[in-house]
């Protein structure tokens, strides 16, 4: 069977791509909500060096946590699907 021309496979691939885009969008929103509010209490015309440092560190920690949670979630899904 030629999976490249299989409509079901194409739809599944499109759904995966859309889910990835949605996840990236959600990550950016959460970063802005969490880190910007935490690191920039009084927005001005530019960020101070301290605000930049705070935002960068917050963003790195948040993304590391996001990746850890995502990996655990995928592992749990794979484990669950293997036992069905």
Tab-separated table of C-alpha atoms in Angstrom:
chain	number	residue	atom	x	y	z
A	1	UNK	CA	0.000	0.000	0.000
A	2	UNK	CA	1.338	3.455	-0.919
A	3	UNK	CA	0.996	5.525	2.264
A	4	UNK	CA	2.184	8.716	0.549
A	5	UNK	CA	-1.004	8.796	-1.535
A	6	UNK	CA	-3.302	7.488	1.210
A	7	UNK	CA	-5.885	10.198	2.046
A	8	UNK	CA	-6.152	8.999	5.651
A	9	UNK	CA	-2.393	9.329	6.133
A	10	UNK	CA	-2.414	12.798	4.581
A	11	UNK	CA	-5.211	13.920	6.905
A	12	UNK	CA	-3.411	12.509	9.947
A	13	UNK	CA	-0.215	14.313	8.946
A	14	UNK	CA	-2.116	17.577	8.521
A	15	UNK	CA	-3.752	17.141	11.941
A	16	UNK	CA	-0.335	16.535	13.523
A	17	UNK	CA	1.067	19.663	11.882
A	18	UNK	CA	-1.887	21.760	13.025
A	19	UNK	CA	-1.519	20.397	16.565
A	20	UNK	CA	2.182	21.309	16.550
A	21	UNK	CA	1.381	24.856	15.410
A	22	UNK	CA	-1.284	25.159	18.103
A	23	UNK	CA	1.150	23.898	20.752
A	24	UNK	CA	3.761	26.437	19.658
A	25	UNK	CA	1.176	29.211	19.742
A	26	UNK	CA	0.079	28.150	23.223
A	27	UNK	CA	3.702	28.081	24.417
A	28	UNK	CA	4.291	31.646	23.197
A	29	UNK	CA	1.075	32.840	24.863
A	30	UNK	CA	2.012	31.227	28.175
A	31	UNK	CA	5.544	32.629	27.996
A	32	UNK	CA	4.168	36.102	27.421
A	33	UNK	CA	1.601	35.782	30.200
A	34	UNK	CA	3.908	34.244	32.770
A	35	UNK	CA	7.316	35.762	32.078
A	36	UNK	CA	6.382	39.196	30.795
A	37	UNK	CA	4.034	39.873	33.709
A	38	UNK	CA	6.650	38.606	36.165
A	39	UNK	CA	9.664	40.390	34.698
A	40	UNK	CA	8.206	43.639	33.365
A	41	UNK	CA	6.011	45.117	36.110
A	42	UNK	CA	5.919	48.600	34.532
A	43	UNK	CA	6.214	48.403	30.722
A	44	UNK	CA	7.987	51.306	29.078
A	45	UNK	CA	9.443	52.115	25.697
A	46	UNK	CA	12.224	49.539	26.120
A	47	UNK	CA	13.327	46.762	28.457
A	48	UNK	CA	15.972	47.371	31.078
A	49	UNK	CA	18.961	45.022	31.224
A	50	UNK	CA	17.492	43.437	34.373
A	51	UNK	CA	14.130	42.895	32.652
A	52	UNK	CA	15.847	41.307	29.658
A	53	UNK	CA	17.840	38.976	31.913
A	54	UNK	CA	14.765	38.063	33.959
A	55	UNK	CA	12.707	37.408	30.823
A	56	UNK	CA	15.431	35.279	29.226
A	57	UNK	CA	15.928	33.158	32.345
A	58	UNK	CA	12.186	32.797	32.909
A	59	UNK	CA	11.663	31.792	29.287
A	60	UNK	CA	14.435	29.184	29.407
A	61	UNK	CA	13.058	27.644	32.614
A	62	UNK	CA	9.488	27.659	31.322
A	63	UNK	CA	10.498	26.011	28.043
A	64	UNK	CA	12.546	23.363	29.872
A	65	UNK	CA	9.546	22.587	32.071
A	66	UNK	CA	7.254	22.530	29.016
A	67	UNK	CA	9.579	20.065	27.274
A	68	UNK	CA	9.740	17.813	30.342
A	69	UNK	CA	5.960	17.745	30.684
A	70	UNK	CA	5.519	17.145	26.943
A	71	UNK	CA	7.960	14.219	26.948
A	72	UNK	CA	6.255	12.641	29.954
A	73	UNK	CA	2.841	13.104	28.337
A	74	UNK	CA	3.969	11.496	25.084
A	75	UNK	CA	5.573	8.612	26.990
A	76	UNK	CA	2.355	8.061	28.928
A	77	UNK	CA	0.297	8.120	25.719
A	78	UNK	CA	2.638	5.638	24.061
A	79	UNK	CA	2.541	3.416	27.131
A	80	UNK	CA	-1.256	3.549	27.232
A	81	UNK	CA	-1.641	2.822	23.533
A	82	UNK	CA	0.682	-0.162	23.872
A	83	UNK	CA	-1.509	-1.739	26.534
A	84	UNK	CA	-4.791	-1.394	24.634
